[in-house]
Coordinates of C-alpha atoms in Angstrom, one line a residue:
Chain A
M15 CA 115.3 52.2 92.3
T16 CA 114.0 55.3 94.1
A17 CA 110.5 56.6 93.2
Q18 CA 110.1 60.1 91.8
L19 CA 108.2 62.1 94.3
I20 CA 108.2 65.6 92.9
N21 CA 108.0 66.6 89.3
V22 CA 107.8 70.3 88.3
E23 CA 107.5 71.0 84.6
H24 CA 107.6 74.4 82.9
V25 CA 106.0 76.2 85.8
T26 CA 105.5 79.9 85.4
K27 CA 103.9 82.1 88.0
K28 CA 102.9 85.7 87.2
Y29 CA 101.9 88.5 89.6
G30 CA 100.4 90.9 87.1
R31 CA 103.1 91.5 84.6
F32 CA 105.9 90.4 86.9
K33 CA 107.0 86.8 86.4
A34 CA 108.0 85.3 89.8
L35 CA 108.8 81.9 88.2
R36 CA 109.8 81.4 84.6
D37 CA 109.5 78.0 83.0
A38 CA 110.9 76.3 86.2
T39 CA 111.5 72.5 85.7
F40 CA 113.1 70.0 88.1
S41 CA 112.4 66.7 89.8
A42 CA 113.2 65.2 93.2
N43 CA 113.2 61.5 94.2
Q44 CA 112.5 59.7 97.4
G45 CA 115.4 60.0 99.9
E46 CA 117.0 62.9 98.1
I47 CA 118.0 66.1 99.7
H48 CA 117.9 69.3 97.7
A49 CA 119.4 72.7 98.7
V50 CA 117.4 75.3 96.9
L51 CA 119.8 78.2 96.5
G52 CA 119.1 81.7 95.3
P53 CA 119.3 85.3 96.4
N54 CA 116.3 87.0 98.1
G55 CA 113.4 87.4 95.7
A56 CA 114.7 84.7 93.3
G57 CA 111.4 82.8 93.4
K58 CA 112.2 80.0 95.9
T59 CA 109.1 80.6 98.1
T60 CA 106.9 81.0 95.1
L61 CA 108.1 77.7 93.8
F62 CA 107.2 76.0 97.2
R63 CA 103.8 77.6 97.4
C64 CA 103.0 76.4 93.9
M65 CA 104.1 72.9 94.8
L66 CA 101.7 72.9 97.7
G67 CA 98.8 74.2 95.6
L68 CA 98.7 77.5 97.5
L69 CA 99.1 79.6 94.3
N70 CA 97.7 79.4 90.8
F71 CA 100.3 78.8 88.1
E72 CA 100.9 77.8 84.5
G73 CA 102.6 74.5 83.8
S74 CA 102.4 71.2 85.7
I75 CA 103.4 70.0 89.2
T76 CA 102.9 66.5 90.4
V77 CA 103.7 65.1 93.8
A78 CA 103.7 61.3 94.1
E79 CA 102.0 61.3 90.7
N80 CA 99.1 63.4 91.9
D81 CA 98.4 66.7 90.1
V82 CA 98.7 69.6 92.6
R83 CA 95.7 71.4 91.0
K84 CA 93.4 68.4 91.6
G85 CA 94.8 66.9 94.7
G86 CA 96.2 69.8 96.7
K87 CA 94.6 68.7 99.9
W88 CA 96.0 65.2 99.7
I89 CA 99.5 66.5 98.7
R90 CA 99.6 68.9 101.6
G91 CA 99.1 65.7 103.8
Q92 CA 102.3 64.3 102.2
V93 CA 104.4 67.4 102.7
G94 CA 105.7 68.9 105.9
Y95 CA 106.1 72.6 105.1
L96 CA 108.0 75.1 107.2
P97 CA 107.2 78.5 105.7
Q98 CA 109.7 81.3 106.1
H99 CA 107.3 84.1 107.0
S100 CA 104.7 82.2 109.0
S101 CA 104.3 81.6 112.6
P102 CA 102.4 79.5 115.1
Y103 CA 99.5 81.1 117.1
D104 CA 101.2 83.3 119.6
D105 CA 98.3 83.3 122.0
M106 CA 98.2 79.5 122.2
T107 CA 100.7 77.4 124.2
V108 CA 103.2 75.1 122.5
E109 CA 101.1 72.1 123.3
Q110 CA 97.8 73.7 122.1
N111 CA 99.5 74.7 118.8
L112 CA 100.6 71.1 118.3
K113 CA 97.2 69.7 119.2
Y114 CA 95.4 72.1 117.0
Y115 CA 97.6 71.2 114.0
A116 CA 97.4 67.5 114.8
G117 CA 93.6 67.9 114.6
L118 CA 93.8 69.6 111.2
K119 CA 96.1 66.8 110.0
R120 CA 93.8 64.2 111.5
I121 CA 96.5 62.7 113.7
N122 CA 96.1 61.0 117.0
P123 CA 96.7 63.6 119.8
S124 CA 99.1 61.1 121.5
R125 CA 101.6 62.0 118.8
V126 CA 101.9 65.5 120.4
E127 CA 103.9 64.1 123.3
E128 CA 106.3 62.4 121.0
S129 CA 106.7 65.5 118.9
L130 CA 107.4 67.6 122.0
K131 CA 110.3 65.2 122.8
E132 CA 111.6 65.3 119.3
I133 CA 111.7 69.1 119.2
R134 CA 112.9 69.2 122.8
L135 CA 110.1 71.5 124.0
T136 CA 108.5 69.2 126.6
R137 CA 109.6 71.6 129.4
F138 CA 108.1 74.5 127.6
K139 CA 104.8 72.9 126.5
E140 CA 102.7 75.2 128.7
R141 CA 104.5 78.3 127.5
K142 CA 102.7 80.6 125.0
A143 CA 104.2 80.4 121.5
G144 CA 104.5 84.2 121.6
A145 CA 106.9 84.0 124.6
L146 CA 109.3 81.5 122.9
S147 CA 112.7 82.5 121.6
G148 CA 113.2 82.6 117.8
G149 CA 115.0 79.2 117.8
M150 CA 112.3 77.6 120.0
K151 CA 109.5 78.9 117.8
Q152 CA 111.2 77.6 114.8
R153 CA 111.6 74.2 116.5
L154 CA 107.8 74.3 117.2
M155 CA 107.2 75.1 113.5
L156 CA 109.4 72.1 112.6
G157 CA 107.4 69.9 115.0
I158 CA 104.2 71.0 113.4
S159 CA 105.5 70.2 110.0
Q160 CA 106.7 66.8 111.2
L161 CA 103.5 65.8 113.1
S162 CA 102.3 63.3 110.5
D163 CA 105.9 62.1 109.7
P164 CA 105.4 63.0 106.0
P165 CA 107.6 61.6 103.3
I166 CA 108.4 65.1 101.9
L167 CA 109.7 68.0 103.9
I168 CA 110.0 71.5 102.5
L169 CA 111.9 74.0 104.7
D170 CA 111.9 77.6 103.5
E171 CA 114.8 79.6 104.9
P172 CA 114.6 77.7 108.2
T173 CA 117.4 79.6 109.9
A174 CA 117.2 83.0 108.2
N175 CA 115.9 84.8 111.3
L176 CA 117.7 82.9 114.0
D177 CA 120.6 84.0 116.1
V178 CA 123.8 81.9 116.2
Q179 CA 122.6 79.7 119.1
G180 CA 119.2 79.2 117.4
Q181 CA 120.9 78.3 114.1
L182 CA 123.1 75.7 115.8
E183 CA 120.2 74.1 117.7
F184 CA 118.0 74.0 114.6
R185 CA 120.7 72.6 112.3
Q186 CA 121.3 69.8 114.9
L187 CA 117.6 69.0 114.7
L188 CA 117.6 69.2 110.9
G189 CA 120.6 66.8 110.8
E190 CA 118.5 64.2 112.7
I191 CA 115.7 64.6 110.3
L192 CA 117.9 64.4 107.2
E193 CA 119.1 61.0 108.4
K194 CA 115.6 59.6 108.2
G195 CA 115.8 59.3 104.4
K196 CA 113.0 61.7 103.5
C197 CA 112.8 63.8 100.3
V198 CA 113.8 67.1 101.7
L199 CA 113.9 70.5 100.0
V200 CA 115.7 73.3 102.0
S201 CA 115.7 76.7 100.5
T202 CA 118.3 79.2 101.7
H203 CA 120.1 82.3 100.6
L204 CA 122.7 81.5 103.3
L205 CA 125.0 78.9 102.1
R206 CA 125.9 77.5 105.5
E207 CA 122.9 75.2 105.3
A208 CA 123.9 74.1 101.9
H209 CA 127.2 72.8 103.3
E210 CA 125.1 70.5 105.5
I211 CA 123.4 69.3 102.3
R212 CA 126.8 68.6 100.8
L213 CA 127.6 66.4 103.8
F214 CA 124.6 64.4 102.9
K215 CA 125.6 64.1 99.3
G216 CA 122.6 66.1 98.3
H217 CA 121.5 68.0 95.3
V218 CA 121.5 71.6 94.4
L219 CA 118.8 73.6 92.8
V220 CA 119.8 77.2 91.9
V221 CA 117.0 79.6 91.4
N222 CA 117.7 83.1 90.1
K223 CA 115.3 85.7 88.9
G224 CA 112.5 83.0 88.7
R225 CA 114.5 80.6 86.6
V226 CA 116.0 77.3 87.6
V227 CA 119.6 77.9 86.6
Q228 CA 121.0 74.6 87.8
A229 CA 119.6 71.3 89.1
G230 CA 121.8 68.3 89.9
G231 CA 124.2 66.7 92.4
V232 CA 126.4 69.0 94.5
E233 CA 129.6 67.6 92.9
D234 CA 128.2 68.2 89.4
F235 CA 127.3 71.7 90.5
M236 CA 130.9 72.3 91.6
K237 CA 132.2 70.8 88.4
D238 CA 129.9 72.9 86.3
A239 CA 131.2 76.0 88.1
E240 CA 134.7 74.9 87.0
L241 CA 136.2 75.7 90.4
K242 CA 139.5 74.2 91.4
D243 CA 141.1 73.3 94.7
H244 CA 143.6 75.7 96.2
L245 CA 147.0 74.1 97.2
F246 CA 148.9 76.0 100.0
I247 CA 152.5 75.0 100.2
D248 CA 154.6 76.1 103.2
T249 CA 158.1 76.7 101.8
G250 CA 159.9 76.4 105.2
N251 CA 163.6 77.1 104.9
N252 CA 163.5 77.0 101.1
N253 CA 163.5 80.0 98.9
P254 CA 159.8 80.7 98.0
K255 CA 160.7 82.3 94.7
D256 CA 162.8 79.3 93.6
M257 CA 160.0 76.9 94.5
A258 CA 157.4 79.1 92.7
K259 CA 159.6 79.0 89.6
V260 CA 159.5 75.2 89.6
V261 CA 155.7 75.2 90.0
H262 CA 155.5 77.7 87.1
D263 CA 157.7 75.5 84.9
L264 CA 155.3 72.6 85.7
G265 CA 152.7 74.6 83.8
F266 CA 150.9 76.3 86.7
K267 CA 151.3 79.9 85.6
D268 CA 148.9 81.3 88.3
A269 CA 151.0 80.1 91.2
E270 CA 151.6 83.0 93.6
V271 CA 153.9 83.6 96.5
H272 CA 152.4 85.0 99.8
K273 CA 155.2 85.4 102.4
A274 CA 156.5 81.9 103.0
Q275 CA 153.6 80.2 101.1
I276 CA 152.9 79.3 97.5
V277 CA 149.2 79.2 96.5
V278 CA 148.3 77.2 93.4
S279 CA 144.9 76.5 91.7
C280 CA 144.8 72.9 90.6
N281 CA 142.5 69.9 90.4
H282 CA 142.7 66.8 92.5
E283 CA 145.3 64.9 90.4
E284 CA 147.5 67.9 89.7
K285 CA 148.3 68.3 93.4
F286 CA 150.5 65.2 93.4
K287 CA 152.2 66.3 90.1
I288 CA 153.2 69.6 91.8
L289 CA 154.5 68.0 95.0
K290 CA 156.4 65.3 93.0
G291 CA 157.9 68.0 90.7
L292 CA 159.1 70.0 93.8
S293 CA 160.6 66.8 95.3
D294 CA 162.4 66.0 92.1
K295 CA 164.1 69.4 92.1
G296 CA 165.2 68.8 95.7
F297 CA 162.6 70.9 97.5
S298 CA 160.9 69.4 100.5
P299 CA 158.0 71.6 101.7
D300 CA 157.4 72.0 105.4
S301 CA 153.8 71.2 105.0
F302 CA 150.9 71.7 102.7
R303 CA 147.1 72.0 102.8
V304 CA 144.3 71.8 100.3
E305 CA 141.3 74.0 100.4
E306 CA 138.3 72.7 98.4
P307 CA 136.2 75.1 96.4
S308 CA 133.3 76.4 98.4
L309 CA 129.6 76.4 97.5
E310 CA 129.6 80.2 97.9
K311 CA 132.1 80.6 95.1
A312 CA 130.2 78.1 92.9
F313 CA 127.0 79.9 93.6
M314 CA 128.4 83.3 92.9
Q315 CA 129.9 82.0 89.6
M316 CA 126.5 80.5 88.7
T317 CA 124.5 83.6 89.3
S318 CA 127.1 86.3 88.6
D319 CA 126.2 86.8 84.9
D320 CA 122.6 87.4 85.8
L321 CA 123.7 89.8 88.6
K322 CA 126.0 91.7 86.2
K323 CA 123.1 92.0 83.7
T324 CA 120.9 93.4 86.4
T325 CA 123.5 95.9 87.5
E326 CA 124.1 97.0 84.0
T327 CA 120.3 97.5 83.4
V328 CA 119.9 99.5 86.5
T329 CA 123.0 101.6 85.7
K330 CA 121.6 102.3 82.2
K331 CA 118.3 103.4 83.5
Chain B
M14 CA 88.8 61.4 114.5
L15 CA 86.9 64.7 114.2
P16 CA 86.7 66.5 110.8
P17 CA 89.3 69.4 110.6
V18 CA 86.5 72.0 110.2
L19 CA 85.3 71.2 113.7
F20 CA 88.8 72.0 115.1
I21 CA 88.7 75.4 113.3
I22 CA 85.2 76.1 114.6
K23 CA 86.3 75.2 118.1
K24 CA 89.3 77.5 117.9
E25 CA 87.4 80.4 116.4
F26 CA 84.7 79.9 119.0
S27 CA 87.1 79.9 122.0
D28 CA 89.1 82.8 120.5
S29 CA 85.9 84.9 120.1
I30 CA 84.4 83.9 123.4
R31 CA 87.6 85.0 125.3
S32 CA 87.5 88.4 123.7
R33 CA 86.8 91.2 126.2
W34 CA 84.7 93.0 123.7
L35 CA 82.3 90.0 123.4
I36 CA 82.0 89.8 127.2
A37 CA 81.4 93.6 127.4
F38 CA 78.9 93.2 124.5
T39 CA 77.0 90.5 126.5
V40 CA 76.7 92.7 129.5
I41 CA 75.7 95.8 127.5
T42 CA 73.1 93.7 125.6
F43 CA 71.6 92.6 128.9
F44 CA 71.3 96.2 130.2
L45 CA 69.9 97.4 126.9
V46 CA 67.2 94.7 126.9
I47 CA 66.0 95.2 130.4
G48 CA 66.0 99.0 130.0
L49 CA 66.7 100.2 133.5
P50 CA 64.0 102.9 133.5
F51 CA 61.4 100.3 132.6
V52 CA 62.7 98.0 135.4
V53 CA 62.2 100.8 137.9
A54 CA 58.8 101.5 136.5
Y55 CA 57.8 97.8 136.7
S56 CA 59.1 97.6 140.3
L57 CA 57.0 100.7 141.3
G58 CA 54.0 99.1 139.7
L59 CA 53.6 102.0 137.3
M60 CA 53.4 99.8 134.2
A61 CA 53.2 96.0 133.6
P62 CA 55.8 94.3 131.5
T63 CA 54.4 92.9 128.3
I64 CA 56.0 90.9 125.6
Q65 CA 55.1 93.6 123.1
T66 CA 57.1 96.3 125.0
L67 CA 60.0 93.9 125.3
I68 CA 60.0 93.0 121.6
S69 CA 59.6 96.6 120.4
G70 CA 62.2 97.8 122.9
T71 CA 64.6 95.1 121.7
S72 CA 64.1 95.8 118.0
E73 CA 64.5 99.6 118.5
I74 CA 67.4 99.6 120.9
V75 CA 69.3 96.3 120.7
Y76 CA 69.2 95.4 117.0
P77 CA 71.3 98.5 116.0
F78 CA 73.9 97.5 118.5
L79 CA 74.3 93.9 117.3
P80 CA 76.4 94.5 114.2
L81 CA 79.0 96.2 116.5
I82 CA 80.2 92.8 117.7
A83 CA 79.8 90.8 114.5
L84 CA 81.5 93.4 112.2
P85 CA 84.7 93.9 114.1
I86 CA 85.2 90.2 115.0
G87 CA 84.4 89.1 111.4
S88 CA 86.4 91.8 109.7
A89 CA 89.6 90.6 111.4
A90 CA 89.0 86.9 110.7
L91 CA 90.8 86.4 107.3
V92 CA 93.0 89.4 107.0
G93 CA 94.0 88.9 110.7
E94 CA 95.5 85.5 109.9
R95 CA 97.6 87.2 107.2
D96 CA 98.6 90.1 109.5
R97 CA 99.7 87.6 112.2
N98 CA 101.6 85.5 109.6
T99 CA 99.6 82.4 110.5
L100 CA 97.7 82.0 107.2
E101 CA 100.4 80.3 105.2
L102 CA 101.0 77.6 107.9
L103 CA 97.2 77.1 108.2
L104 CA 96.6 76.8 104.5
S105 CA 99.6 74.4 104.0
Q106 CA 97.8 71.8 106.1
P107 CA 95.8 69.0 104.5
I108 CA 92.6 71.0 104.6
S109 CA 90.7 73.0 101.9
K110 CA 90.0 76.7 102.0
I111 CA 86.3 75.7 102.3
N112 CA 87.2 74.2 105.7
V113 CA 89.0 77.4 106.8
F114 CA 86.2 79.7 105.7
L115 CA 83.3 77.6 107.1
G116 CA 85.3 77.0 110.3
K117 CA 85.8 80.7 110.8
F118 CA 82.2 81.6 109.9
F119 CA 80.5 79.1 112.2
G120 CA 83.0 79.5 115.0
M121 CA 82.4 83.2 115.2
F122 CA 78.6 82.8 114.5
F123 CA 78.2 80.4 117.5
A124 CA 80.2 82.7 119.8
V125 CA 78.2 85.8 118.9
C126 CA 75.0 83.9 119.1
S127 CA 75.9 82.6 122.5
A128 CA 76.6 86.1 123.7
I129 CA 73.2 87.3 122.3
T130 CA 71.4 84.3 123.9
I131 CA 72.9 85.0 127.3
G132 CA 72.6 88.8 127.1
M133 CA 69.1 88.9 125.8
G134 CA 67.9 85.7 127.4
V135 CA 68.9 86.5 130.9
A136 CA 67.4 90.0 130.5
A137 CA 64.1 88.5 129.3
L138 CA 64.1 86.1 132.3
V139 CA 64.6 89.1 134.6
I140 CA 61.7 91.0 133.1
M141 CA 59.2 88.3 132.0
E142 CA 60.1 85.4 134.3
A143 CA 58.9 83.0 131.6
P144 CA 59.9 84.2 128.1
T145 CA 57.4 83.3 125.4
L146 CA 57.8 81.7 122.0
E147 CA 57.6 85.2 120.4
Y148 CA 60.8 86.2 122.3
F149 CA 62.5 83.1 121.0
Y150 CA 61.6 84.3 117.5
V151 CA 63.3 87.7 118.3
L152 CA 66.4 85.7 119.2
V153 CA 66.2 83.9 115.8
I154 CA 65.9 87.2 114.0
A155 CA 69.0 88.5 115.9
Y156 CA 70.9 85.4 114.8
G157 CA 69.9 86.1 111.2
L158 CA 71.2 89.7 111.5
T159 CA 74.4 88.3 113.0
A160 CA 74.8 85.9 110.1
A161 CA 74.3 88.7 107.6
M162 CA 76.8 91.0 109.4
L163 CA 79.4 88.2 109.7
G164 CA 79.0 87.5 105.9
L165 CA 79.6 91.2 105.3
A166 CA 82.5 91.3 107.7
L167 CA 84.2 88.3 106.0
M168 CA 83.7 89.9 102.7
I169 CA 85.4 93.1 103.9
S170 CA 88.2 90.9 105.5
A171 CA 88.7 89.0 102.2
F172 CA 89.1 92.2 100.2
S173 CA 91.2 94.2 102.8
K174 CA 95.0 94.5 102.8
D175 CA 95.3 94.8 106.6
R176 CA 93.3 94.5 109.8
S177 CA 93.1 98.2 110.5
M178 CA 91.7 98.9 107.1
A179 CA 89.1 96.0 107.5
L180 CA 88.0 97.4 110.9
G181 CA 87.6 100.9 109.5
V182 CA 85.5 99.7 106.6
A183 CA 83.4 97.5 108.9
L184 CA 82.7 100.3 111.3
F185 CA 81.8 102.6 108.4
F186 CA 79.1 100.0 107.4
W187 CA 77.7 100.0 110.9
F188 CA 77.6 103.8 110.9
L189 CA 75.9 103.6 107.5
F190 CA 73.3 101.2 108.6
A191 CA 72.7 102.4 112.2
V192 CA 73.1 106.1 111.9
L193 CA 73.1 107.5 108.3
I194 CA 70.2 105.6 106.9
D195 CA 68.4 105.3 110.2
M196 CA 68.4 109.0 110.9
G197 CA 65.1 109.1 109.2
F198 CA 66.5 111.8 107.0
L199 CA 66.3 109.7 103.8
S200 CA 62.9 108.4 104.7
L201 CA 61.7 112.0 105.2
V202 CA 63.2 113.2 101.9
V203 CA 61.8 110.3 100.0
T204 CA 58.3 110.6 101.5
V205 CA 58.2 114.4 100.9
A206 CA 59.8 114.5 97.5
F207 CA 58.9 111.2 95.9
D208 CA 56.4 108.4 96.0
P209 CA 56.6 106.4 99.3
V210 CA 57.3 103.3 97.2
Y211 CA 60.9 104.5 97.0
L212 CA 61.2 103.7 100.7
I213 CA 61.2 100.0 99.9
P214 CA 64.7 99.8 98.3
I215 CA 66.0 101.9 101.3
V216 CA 64.6 99.3 103.7
A217 CA 66.0 96.4 101.5
A218 CA 69.4 98.1 101.5
N219 CA 69.6 98.3 105.3
P220 CA 69.7 95.0 107.2
L221 CA 69.0 96.8 110.5
E222 CA 65.8 98.3 109.1
L223 CA 65.0 94.9 107.5
V224 CA 65.1 93.0 110.8
R225 CA 63.1 95.7 112.5
Q226 CA 60.4 95.3 109.8
I227 CA 60.5 91.5 110.1
T228 CA 60.0 91.8 113.8
L229 CA 57.2 94.2 113.3
Y230 CA 55.3 92.2 110.7
A231 CA 56.0 88.8 112.2
L232 CA 55.2 89.6 115.8
L233 CA 53.6 92.9 116.4
V234 CA 51.2 93.3 113.5
G235 CA 48.5 90.8 114.1
A236 CA 46.3 89.0 111.7
D237 CA 44.0 92.0 111.5
F238 CA 46.3 93.8 109.2
A239 CA 43.9 96.7 108.3
V240 CA 43.6 97.7 112.0
N241 CA 47.4 98.0 112.3
L242 CA 48.0 99.6 108.9
A243 CA 47.4 103.1 110.1
T244 CA 50.2 102.8 112.5
L245 CA 52.7 101.4 110.0
G246 CA 53.1 104.7 108.2
P247 CA 54.1 105.4 104.6
L248 CA 56.4 102.4 104.3
G249 CA 53.6 100.0 105.4
I250 CA 51.2 101.5 102.9
A251 CA 53.8 101.3 100.1
M252 CA 54.6 97.7 100.9
V253 CA 50.9 96.8 100.8
Q254 CA 50.6 98.6 97.5
V255 CA 53.5 96.8 95.9
F256 CA 53.4 93.3 97.5
G257 CA 49.9 93.0 98.9
A258 CA 49.3 92.1 102.5
E259 CA 50.3 88.5 101.9
G260 CA 53.5 89.4 100.1
I261 CA 55.2 91.5 102.7
K262 CA 56.6 88.7 104.8
P263 CA 58.0 86.7 101.8
F264 CA 59.6 89.9 100.5
L265 CA 61.2 90.7 103.9
Y266 CA 62.4 87.1 104.4
T267 CA 63.8 86.8 100.9
T268 CA 65.7 90.1 101.2
M269 CA 67.1 88.9 104.5
A270 CA 68.2 85.7 103.0
V271 CA 69.9 87.6 100.2
W272 CA 71.7 89.8 102.9
I273 CA 73.0 86.6 104.5
L274 CA 74.0 84.7 101.4
A275 CA 75.3 87.4 99.0
P276 CA 78.1 88.8 101.1
T277 CA 79.0 85.4 102.5
I278 CA 79.3 83.8 99.0
T279 CA 81.2 86.8 97.7
A280 CA 83.6 86.5 100.7
F281 CA 84.0 82.8 100.1
V282 CA 84.7 83.2 96.3
T283 CA 87.2 86.0 97.0
F284 CA 89.0 84.0 99.6
I285 CA 89.2 80.9 97.4
R286 CA 90.5 82.8 94.4
K287 CA 93.0 85.0 96.2
D288 CA 96.6 83.9 96.3
I289 CA 98.4 83.9 99.7

């Protein structure tokens, strides 16, 4: 049985009259990976800062059964945090930055050399952090967060400001970390990272306008969004309209013809029913392919009502 | 393993000591203390250097200059971390805000005190060959003024939204202490229009004037108070009236302690309570 590491209960954070978090509740266990999804300004960063005891809030947060309000310092020792809008000291070298933060974490300085290897910056250890590329700087930040090899890792929009090369390098490094079985929370408004989480059979936490709209496994998330697979059938030498009629007759009224292709929305079992039905009527498709529903679509579906409401309010004003 | 606060002190110390402004400050302090015209006069045998001339010269010329290093450095300390986007990473470490605050305060304090010690100490060696205990006391008073100014600067830093605003406010305070109050204008107005007793709060409100008075009463006014009283002017007479001869030093020291502690504690509480 995996231990519950993070427990967030009814957390509300106000800035004046503005509520950045509204009654947020979720939990995360040891070894779980959570993609924290939400548009910009949804409250993801605020949630992380509350979890680290960096902000005052209403409600309760415990990390490894320790109250954040009472044991913030200890909890920060258990969490490797990579903030979105923060940076290492530009006037210090890569090695100096790592040594400084190792000192603050009370870690043996010999760990710095290992860390340099892990983040692949050994060659650049004498370079000032201000002279690093965006990707290298982000790797340095990841190295700092990983110095104490903490059981929990919180990454806030880790690739948001990186170019394509930087994103690729960082994701490769992230993949290696995810394999270590830590409790990882990765916030993103870009869903590409979330796809990686899907690969690791992770969880999804959707935050929108300060509320936790959805919390659970990726597959549950997709199911709740009620999205279906798309089956693309290449008609080959057959008449597409005749084939489409067969599919219609099988009960798939939304089947559409696009040039020499039929596109049908269906779930996993229905695919075989369609292909068998066509075969029974003497149609043998050239080929077919299945496109699974994307996280983007599920995410849009999950947050679209809120987005619509916002748009309507703005329009009325 | 060293406590984290020592790492912060070390970093702040080395950051401050590398600052060109601090190096320039050390050199300028040296020249202000030796006072070139006096050095020429000494070398020509026109006047003999005494500890009294050195102390009074230091308190009149060097003290007003000291806040010019503590205020700008200190005012950038907390708000500068926010401006450079390094604060969140720093505070997300397993350290408390107390560590960060004390680390910054003492790191900068030791750096500025080192500059004062080198600048004033070397100058004293040039002039006096063997500085006396009284001159060491002058250094201690300068350290006290530095602590008060750093506390004030950190308070400004904790309240400010950005570094430029903090620097502007800090320089305004220096201008207020060194120029506006010191112009003698207020003293003159109060002396002419009111009772000289009203000069006391003016002195208490200005740490620069306060350290000058501390130097004066601790080092230059001897045990024979009555002899010197005539030279102390309306303020001296007013202080004797209010506190008695024995009460002046405790009043000055207590007020200086308030100047060190009040802004520092205010800065600390503000920093602790403020969200990122």
